[in-house]
C-alpha cells in the first residue's frame, strides 16, 4: 500500500523559512516523479512544484519560483520542499503527491494527508 | 482566477447523469491531456480520470471523461449520494510550464 507522510509544517514568519519532508513507503520512490500541491483554507488546489524520478528536471508554479526548492533522496525514500521568503499567501495544507509516471509529469496519483503551513507574525 | 474554468456548482438526483465542464485554452487542454480529481471534505483528493478518459483501477465505470479542442468534461452516470464531493480538473500548461487546476465544482446530490 502506498503511504506518503508529510512533516515539517507549522508556523512560519513572513520572510522566514520552513522545510517540508515527505516519507514514502509501499512503492519504489525512484520509479516515479513527485509533486507538492497545496490548498489554502477553504480554497481550491494549486500545484506548487514537481520533480522527475532522477531529479533531472524540476518545475515550479510562478507563485513560488525563486523562493521554493524541491528535492528528493531516493535512497531515503524522501521528498523535500525548502520554502524560503515565506509570504502570508503561502498559508495552506501542503500535499506530497506521487505521479503516475517517472520521466515527466502525467497525473497526480497518490496523495499524502498533508501538512499545514501557516505564515503569520 | 483559475486558468481552467469550471462551474462552481452542479447538482443531480440519484440515478441521473451529470456532466461537469472544464474550459481551457490552446496552451493547456488543447495541447495536453486533462485529469480529474475528486475530493471529499477534510480528505485528500483522489485521481478519478487521467489522460482525458482513463480510469485508475478501482474507479467505477460510472465515471468517464472526454476532451474536445479546448474543453474537457467529466460525466457521472447513475448518480449516487456518495458522489457528493468537490471535483477538480487539471492540465499541464505549456505557457506557464506548470500544472494548472480548475477552481473546482461542488456536486450536490439532491
PDB file of N, CA and C in Angstrom, chain B residues 15-91:
ATOM      1  N   UNK B  15     -29.392   8.460  -9.685  1.00  0.00           N
ATOM      2  CA  UNK B  15     -29.664   7.761 -10.925  1.00  0.00           C
ATOM      3  C   UNK B  15     -29.472   8.602 -12.167  1.00  0.00           C
ATOM      4  N   UNK B  16     -29.418   9.907 -11.983  1.00  0.00           N
ATOM      5  CA  UNK B  16     -29.290  10.823 -13.114  1.00  0.00           C
ATOM      6  C   UNK B  16     -27.851  10.825 -13.655  1.00  0.00           C
ATOM      7  N   UNK B  17     -27.675  11.389 -14.839  1.00  0.00           N
ATOM      8  CA  UNK B  17     -26.351  11.597 -15.409  1.00  0.00           C
ATOM      9  C   UNK B  17     -26.012  13.079 -15.320  1.00  0.00           C
ATOM     10  N   UNK B  18     -24.819  13.365 -14.811  1.00  0.00           N
ATOM     11  CA  UNK B  18     -24.383  14.745 -14.614  1.00  0.00           C
ATOM     12  C   UNK B  18     -23.053  14.940 -15.338  1.00  0.00           C
ATOM     13  N   UNK B  19     -22.883  16.095 -15.940  1.00  0.00           N
ATOM     14  CA  UNK B  19     -21.593  16.409 -16.559  1.00  0.00           C
ATOM     15  C   UNK B  19     -21.040  17.702 -15.967  1.00  0.00           C
ATOM     16  N   UNK B  20     -19.721  17.733 -15.830  1.00  0.00           N
ATOM     17  CA  UNK B  20     -19.009  18.905 -15.339  1.00  0.00           C
ATOM     18  C   UNK B  20     -18.004  19.315 -16.399  1.00  0.00           C
ATOM     19  N   UNK B  21     -18.026  20.573 -16.783  1.00  0.00           N
ATOM     20  CA  UNK B  21     -17.152  21.046 -17.845  1.00  0.00           C
ATOM     21  C   UNK B  21     -15.901  21.703 -17.286  1.00  0.00           C
ATOM     22  N   UNK B  22     -14.879  21.745 -18.115  1.00  0.00           N
ATOM     23  CA  UNK B  22     -13.601  22.350 -17.758  1.00  0.00           C
ATOM     24  C   UNK B  22     -13.085  23.057 -19.021  1.00  0.00           C
ATOM     25  N   UNK B  23     -13.112  24.379 -18.997  1.00  0.00           N
ATOM     26  CA  UNK B  23     -12.738  25.134 -20.179  1.00  0.00           C
ATOM     27  C   UNK B  23     -11.331  25.703 -20.048  1.00  0.00           C
ATOM     28  N   UNK B  24     -10.514  25.494 -21.080  1.00  0.00           N
ATOM     29  CA  UNK B  24      -9.136  25.974 -21.040  1.00  0.00           C
ATOM     30  C   UNK B  24      -8.783  26.710 -22.312  1.00  0.00           C
ATOM     31  N   UNK B  25      -7.546  26.488 -22.779  1.00  0.00           N
ATOM     32  CA  UNK B  25      -7.093  27.190 -23.965  1.00  0.00           C
ATOM     33  C   UNK B  25      -6.067  26.396 -24.751  1.00  0.00           C
ATOM     34  N   UNK B  26      -5.435  27.082 -25.687  1.00  0.00           N
ATOM     35  CA  UNK B  26      -4.513  26.417 -26.607  1.00  0.00           C
ATOM     36  C   UNK B  26      -3.247  25.905 -25.914  1.00  0.00           C
ATOM     37  N   UNK B  27      -2.873  26.516 -24.808  1.00  0.00           N
ATOM     38  CA  UNK B  27      -1.626  26.129 -24.142  1.00  0.00           C
ATOM     39  C   UNK B  27      -1.811  25.010 -23.126  1.00  0.00           C
ATOM     40  N   UNK B  28      -3.039  24.681 -22.802  1.00  0.00           N
ATOM     41  CA  UNK B  28      -3.250  23.623 -21.814  1.00  0.00           C
ATOM     42  C   UNK B  28      -4.090  22.480 -22.375  1.00  0.00           C
ATOM     43  N   UNK B  29      -5.387  22.573 -22.321  1.00  0.00           N
ATOM     44  CA  UNK B  29      -6.222  21.436 -22.713  1.00  0.00           C
ATOM     45  C   UNK B  29      -6.070  21.085 -24.193  1.00  0.00           C
ATOM     46  N   UNK B  30      -5.909  22.088 -25.047  1.00  0.00           N
ATOM     47  CA  UNK B  30      -5.812  21.813 -26.493  1.00  0.00           C
ATOM     48  C   UNK B  30      -4.544  21.033 -26.837  1.00  0.00           C
ATOM     49  N   UNK B  31      -3.489  21.198 -26.020  1.00  0.00           N
ATOM     50  CA  UNK B  31      -2.233  20.525 -26.344  1.00  0.00           C
ATOM     51  C   UNK B  31      -1.815  19.454 -25.348  1.00  0.00           C
ATOM     52  N   UNK B  32      -2.522  19.321 -24.264  1.00  0.00           N
ATOM     53  CA  UNK B  32      -2.178  18.330 -23.242  1.00  0.00           C
ATOM     54  C   UNK B  32      -3.439  17.663 -22.708  1.00  0.00           C
ATOM     55  N   UNK B  33      -3.249  16.546 -22.041  1.00  0.00           N
ATOM     56  CA  UNK B  33      -4.409  15.793 -21.576  1.00  0.00           C
ATOM     57  C   UNK B  33      -4.975  16.384 -20.282  1.00  0.00           C
ATOM     58  N   UNK B  34      -6.228  16.020 -20.023  1.00  0.00           N
ATOM     59  CA  UNK B  34      -6.954  16.516 -18.856  1.00  0.00           C
ATOM     60  C   UNK B  34      -7.081  15.400 -17.816  1.00  0.00           C
ATOM     61  N   UNK B  35      -6.892  15.769 -16.569  1.00  0.00           N
ATOM     62  CA  UNK B  35      -7.099  14.848 -15.449  1.00  0.00           C
ATOM     63  C   UNK B  35      -8.187  15.389 -14.537  1.00  0.00           C
ATOM     64  N   UNK B  36      -8.864  14.492 -13.849  1.00  0.00           N
ATOM     65  CA  UNK B  36      -9.942  14.883 -12.943  1.00  0.00           C
ATOM     66  C   UNK B  36      -9.701  14.285 -11.555  1.00  0.00           C
ATOM     67  N   UNK B  37     -10.026  15.066 -10.532  1.00  0.00           N
ATOM     68  CA  UNK B  37      -9.833  14.657  -9.145  1.00  0.00           C
ATOM     69  C   UNK B  37     -11.119  14.857  -8.362  1.00  0.00           C
ATOM     70  N   UNK B  38     -11.331  13.978  -7.410  1.00  0.00           N
ATOM     71  CA  UNK B  38     -12.499  14.026  -6.521  1.00  0.00           C
ATOM     72  C   UNK B  38     -11.999  14.270  -5.106  1.00  0.00           C
ATOM     73  N   UNK B  39     -12.627  15.213  -4.404  1.00  0.00           N
ATOM     74  CA  UNK B  39     -12.205  15.495  -3.030  1.00  0.00           C
ATOM     75  C   UNK B  39     -13.418  15.613  -2.113  1.00  0.00           C
ATOM     76  N   UNK B  40     -13.405  14.826  -1.056  1.00  0.00           N
ATOM     77  CA  UNK B  40     -14.423  14.930  -0.013  1.00  0.00           C
ATOM     78  C   UNK B  40     -13.905  15.867   1.064  1.00  0.00           C
ATOM     79  N   UNK B  41     -14.816  16.537   1.793  1.00  0.00           N
ATOM     80  CA  UNK B  41     -14.384  17.492   2.823  1.00  0.00           C
ATOM     81  C   UNK B  41     -13.438  16.850   3.839  1.00  0.00           C
ATOM     82  N   UNK B  42     -12.342  17.538   4.110  1.00  0.00           N
ATOM     83  CA  UNK B  42     -11.402  17.065   5.119  1.00  0.00           C
ATOM     84  C   UNK B  42     -10.511  15.922   4.698  1.00  0.00           C
ATOM     85  N   UNK B  43     -10.543  15.567   3.426  1.00  0.00           N
ATOM     86  CA  UNK B  43      -9.705  14.463   2.953  1.00  0.00           C
ATOM     87  C   UNK B  43      -8.873  14.899   1.754  1.00  0.00           C
ATOM     88  N   UNK B  44      -7.843  14.107   1.444  1.00  0.00           N
ATOM     89  CA  UNK B  44      -7.002  14.408   0.293  1.00  0.00           C
ATOM     90  C   UNK B  44      -7.739  14.098  -1.005  1.00  0.00           C
ATOM     91  N   UNK B  45      -7.407  14.796  -2.069  1.00  0.00           N
ATOM     92  CA  UNK B  45      -8.016  14.494  -3.366  1.00  0.00           C
ATOM     93  C   UNK B  45      -7.643  13.084  -3.837  1.00  0.00           C
ATOM     94  N   UNK B  46      -8.443  12.600  -4.779  1.00  0.00           N
ATOM     95  CA  UNK B  46      -8.226  11.270  -5.346  1.00  0.00           C
ATOM     96  C   UNK B  46      -8.290  11.386  -6.871  1.00  0.00           C
ATOM     97  N   UNK B  47      -7.368  10.732  -7.558  1.00  0.00           N
ATOM     98  CA  UNK B  47      -7.374  10.731  -9.022  1.00  0.00           C
ATOM     99  C   UNK B  47      -8.558   9.928  -9.531  1.00  0.00           C
ATOM    100  N   UNK B  48      -9.350  10.556 -10.388  1.00  0.00           N
ATOM    101  CA  UNK B  48     -10.573   9.940 -10.896  1.00  0.00           C
ATOM    102  C   UNK B  48     -10.434   9.546 -12.364  1.00  0.00           C
ATOM    103  N   UNK B  49      -9.894  10.456 -13.157  1.00  0.00           N
ATOM    104  CA  UNK B  49      -9.703  10.257 -14.593  1.00  0.00           C
ATOM    105  C   UNK B  49      -8.350  10.850 -14.967  1.00  0.00           C
ATOM    106  N   UNK B  50      -7.576  10.144 -15.796  1.00  0.00           N
ATOM    107  CA  UNK B  50      -6.334  10.701 -16.300  1.00  0.00           C
ATOM    108  C   UNK B  50      -6.255  10.502 -17.814  1.00  0.00           C
ATOM    109  N   UNK B  51      -5.378  11.267 -18.434  1.00  0.00           N
ATOM    110  CA  UNK B  51      -5.236  11.216 -19.893  1.00  0.00           C
ATOM    111  C   UNK B  51      -6.584  11.311 -20.602  1.00  0.00           C
ATOM    112  N   UNK B  52      -7.389  12.251 -20.175  1.00  0.00           N
ATOM    113  CA  UNK B  52      -8.706  12.578 -20.754  1.00  0.00           C
ATOM    114  C   UNK B  52      -9.818  11.608 -20.394  1.00  0.00           C
ATOM    115  N   UNK B  53      -9.541  10.301 -20.509  1.00  0.00           N
ATOM    116  CA  UNK B  53     -10.650   9.355 -20.404  1.00  0.00           C
ATOM    117  C   UNK B  53     -10.275   8.011 -19.781  1.00  0.00           C
ATOM    118  N   UNK B  54      -9.146   7.934 -19.100  1.00  0.00           N
ATOM    119  CA  UNK B  54      -8.721   6.671 -18.488  1.00  0.00           C
ATOM    120  C   UNK B  54      -9.020   6.663 -17.001  1.00  0.00           C
ATOM    121  N   UNK B  55      -9.495   5.525 -16.517  1.00  0.00           N
ATOM    122  CA  UNK B  55      -9.821   5.388 -15.105  1.00  0.00           C
ATOM    123  C   UNK B  55      -8.755   4.560 -14.397  1.00  0.00           C
ATOM    124  N   UNK B  56      -8.226   5.071 -13.276  1.00  0.00           N
ATOM    125  CA  UNK B  56      -7.328   4.232 -12.461  1.00  0.00           C
ATOM    126  C   UNK B  56      -8.117   3.031 -11.942  1.00  0.00           C
ATOM    127  N   UNK B  57      -7.413   1.969 -11.602  1.00  0.00           N
ATOM    128  CA  UNK B  57      -8.107   0.804 -11.074  1.00  0.00           C
ATOM    129  C   UNK B  57      -8.867   1.187  -9.808  1.00  0.00           C
ATOM    130  N   UNK B  58     -10.064   0.656  -9.682  1.00  0.00           N
ATOM    131  CA  UNK B  58     -10.886   0.929  -8.512  1.00  0.00           C
ATOM    132  C   UNK B  58     -11.905   2.039  -8.721  1.00  0.00           C
ATOM    133  N   UNK B  59     -11.746   2.832  -9.771  1.00  0.00           N
ATOM    134  CA  UNK B  59     -12.724   3.893 -10.054  1.00  0.00           C
ATOM    135  C   UNK B  59     -13.870   3.283 -10.858  1.00  0.00           C
ATOM    136  N   UNK B  60     -15.097   3.453 -10.385  1.00  0.00           N
ATOM    137  CA  UNK B  60     -16.253   2.838 -11.068  1.00  0.00           C
ATOM    138  C   UNK B  60     -16.408   3.329 -12.504  1.00  0.00           C
ATOM    139  N   UNK B  61     -16.957   2.455 -13.347  1.00  0.00           N
ATOM    140  CA  UNK B  61     -17.175   2.797 -14.756  1.00  0.00           C
ATOM    141  C   UNK B  61     -18.186   3.919 -14.939  1.00  0.00           C
ATOM    142  N   UNK B  62     -18.919   4.244 -13.902  1.00  0.00           N
ATOM    143  CA  UNK B  62     -19.908   5.336 -13.963  1.00  0.00           C
ATOM    144  C   UNK B  62     -19.230   6.676 -14.235  1.00  0.00           C
ATOM    145  N   UNK B  63     -17.935   6.748 -13.916  1.00  0.00           N
ATOM    146  CA  UNK B  63     -17.184   7.970 -14.134  1.00  0.00           C
ATOM    147  C   UNK B  63     -16.467   7.887 -15.483  1.00  0.00           C
ATOM    148  N   UNK B  64     -16.659   8.901 -16.315  1.00  0.00           N
ATOM    149  CA  UNK B  64     -15.996   8.913 -17.613  1.00  0.00           C
ATOM    150  C   UNK B  64     -15.554  10.326 -17.956  1.00  0.00           C
ATOM    151  N   UNK B  65     -14.546  10.417 -18.800  1.00  0.00           N
ATOM    152  CA  UNK B  65     -14.040  11.729 -19.183  1.00  0.00           C
ATOM    153  C   UNK B  65     -13.888  11.838 -20.685  1.00  0.00           C
ATOM    154  N   UNK B  66     -13.872  13.082 -21.156  1.00  0.00           N
ATOM    155  CA  UNK B  66     -13.666  13.322 -22.575  1.00  0.00           C
ATOM    156  C   UNK B  66     -12.989  14.670 -22.761  1.00  0.00           C
ATOM    157  N   UNK B  67     -12.454  14.886 -23.935  1.00  0.00           N
ATOM    158  CA  UNK B  67     -11.823  16.168 -24.254  1.00  0.00           C
ATOM    159  C   UNK B  67     -12.163  16.514 -25.697  1.00  0.00           C
ATOM    160  N   UNK B  68     -12.445  17.773 -25.914  1.00  0.00           N
ATOM    161  CA  UNK B  68     -12.702  18.263 -27.258  1.00  0.00           C
ATOM    162  C   UNK B  68     -12.125  19.659 -27.401  1.00  0.00           C
ATOM    163  N   UNK B  69     -11.131  19.790 -28.256  1.00  0.00           N
ATOM    164  CA  UNK B  69     -10.494  21.083 -28.510  1.00  0.00           C
ATOM    165  C   UNK B  69      -9.950  21.672 -27.204  1.00  0.00           C
ATOM    166  N   UNK B  70     -10.536  22.747 -26.714  1.00  0.00           N
ATOM    167  CA  UNK B  70     -10.011  23.408 -25.512  1.00  0.00           C
ATOM    168  C   UNK B  70     -10.834  23.116 -24.272  1.00  0.00           C
ATOM    169  N   UNK B  71     -11.673  22.090 -24.323  1.00  0.00           N
ATOM    170  CA  UNK B  71     -12.513  21.778 -23.170  1.00  0.00           C
ATOM    171  C   UNK B  71     -12.453  20.306 -22.796  1.00  0.00           C
ATOM    172  N   UNK B  72     -12.555  20.069 -21.499  1.00  0.00           N
ATOM    173  CA  UNK B  72     -12.663  18.712 -21.002  1.00  0.00           C
ATOM    174  C   UNK B  72     -14.002  18.558 -20.298  1.00  0.00           C
ATOM    175  N   UNK B  73     -14.411  17.319 -20.103  1.00  0.00           N
ATOM    176  CA  UNK B  73     -15.703  17.073 -19.482  1.00  0.00           C
ATOM    177  C   UNK B  73     -15.642  15.803 -18.656  1.00  0.00           C
ATOM    178  N   UNK B  74     -16.250  15.873 -17.474  1.00  0.00           N
ATOM    179  CA  UNK B  74     -16.387  14.701 -16.600  1.00  0.00           C
ATOM    180  C   UNK B  74     -17.867  14.348 -16.553  1.00  0.00           C
ATOM    181  N   UNK B  75     -18.188  13.092 -16.817  1.00  0.00           N
ATOM    182  CA  UNK B  75     -19.571  12.633 -16.749  1.00  0.00           C
ATOM    183  C   UNK B  75     -19.702  11.582 -15.654  1.00  0.00           C
ATOM    184  N   UNK B  76     -20.769  11.714 -14.893  1.00  0.00           N
ATOM    185  CA  UNK B  76     -21.080  10.729 -13.859  1.00  0.00           C
ATOM    186  C   UNK B  76     -22.470  10.202 -14.156  1.00  0.00           C
ATOM    187  N   UNK B  77     -22.564   8.926 -14.467  1.00  0.00           N
ATOM    188  CA  UNK B  77     -23.865   8.332 -14.745  1.00  0.00           C
ATOM    189  C   UNK B  77     -24.320   7.532 -13.542  1.00  0.00           C
ATOM    190  N   UNK B  78     -25.616   7.300 -13.443  1.00  0.00           N
ATOM    191  CA  UNK B  78     -26.149   6.574 -12.297  1.00  0.00           C
ATOM    192  C   UNK B  78     -25.729   7.235 -10.993  1.00  0.00           C
ATOM    193  N   UNK B  79     -25.971   8.537 -10.903  1.00  0.00           N
ATOM    194  CA  UNK B  79     -25.514   9.344  -9.761  1.00  0.00           C
ATOM    195  C   UNK B  79     -25.919   8.710  -8.432  1.00  0.00           C
ATOM    196  N   UNK B  80     -24.985   8.704  -7.481  1.00  0.00           N
ATOM    197  CA  UNK B  80     -25.244   8.166  -6.152  1.00  0.00           C
ATOM    198  C   UNK B  80     -24.962   9.222  -5.106  1.00  0.00           C
ATOM    199  N   UNK B  81     -25.562   9.075  -3.952  1.00  0.00           N
ATOM    200  CA  UNK B  81     -25.403  10.073  -2.885  1.00  0.00           C
ATOM    201  C   UNK B  81     -23.930  10.206  -2.477  1.00  0.00           C
ATOM    202  N   UNK B  82     -23.177   9.108  -2.579  1.00  0.00           N
ATOM    203  CA  UNK B  82     -21.762   9.171  -2.166  1.00  0.00           C
ATOM    204  C   UNK B  82     -20.884   9.882  -3.190  1.00  0.00           C
ATOM    205  N   UNK B  83     -21.477  10.316  -4.311  1.00  0.00           N
ATOM    206  CA  UNK B  83     -20.718  11.084  -5.298  1.00  0.00           C
ATOM    207  C   UNK B  83     -20.665  12.558  -4.937  1.00  0.00           C
ATOM    208  N   UNK B  84     -21.380  12.940  -3.897  1.00  0.00           N
ATOM    209  CA  UNK B  84     -21.394  14.341  -3.479  1.00  0.00           C
ATOM    210  C   UNK B  84     -20.005  14.719  -2.973  1.00  0.00           C
ATOM    211  N   UNK B  85     -19.345  15.603  -3.716  1.00  0.00           N
ATOM    212  CA  UNK B  85     -17.957  15.950  -3.445  1.00  0.00           C
ATOM    213  C   UNK B  85     -17.573  17.156  -4.295  1.00  0.00           C
ATOM    214  N   UNK B  86     -16.323  17.586  -4.152  1.00  0.00           N
ATOM    215  CA  UNK B  86     -15.762  18.647  -4.987  1.00  0.00           C
ATOM    216  C   UNK B  86     -14.962  17.953  -6.096  1.00  0.00           C
ATOM    217  N   UNK B  87     -15.078  18.452  -7.318  1.00  0.00           N
ATOM    218  CA  UNK B  87     -14.372  17.867  -8.458  1.00  0.00           C
ATOM    219  C   UNK B  87     -13.494  18.933  -9.108  1.00  0.00           C
ATOM    220  N   UNK B  88     -12.240  18.554  -9.392  1.00  0.00           N
ATOM    221  CA  UNK B  88     -11.280  19.472  -9.991  1.00  0.00           C
ATOM    222  C   UNK B  88     -10.732  18.886 -11.283  1.00  0.00           C
ATOM    223  N   UNK B  89     -10.564  19.742 -12.292  1.00  0.00           N
ATOM    224  CA  UNK B  89      -9.836  19.331 -13.494  1.00  0.00           C
ATOM    225  C   UNK B  89      -8.438  19.937 -13.423  1.00  0.00           C
ATOM    226  N   UNK B  90      -7.518  19.337 -14.170  1.00  0.00           N
ATOM    227  CA  UNK B  90      -6.147  19.841 -14.209  1.00  0.00           C
ATOM    228  C   UNK B  90      -5.516  19.467 -15.545  1.00  0.00           C
ATOM    229  N   UNK B  91      -4.577  20.286 -15.977  1.00  0.00           N
ATOM    230  CA  UNK B  91      -3.846  20.013 -17.210  1.00  0.00           C
ATOM    231  C   UNK B  91      -2.494  20.703 -17.143  1.00  0.00           C
TER     232      UNK B  91
END
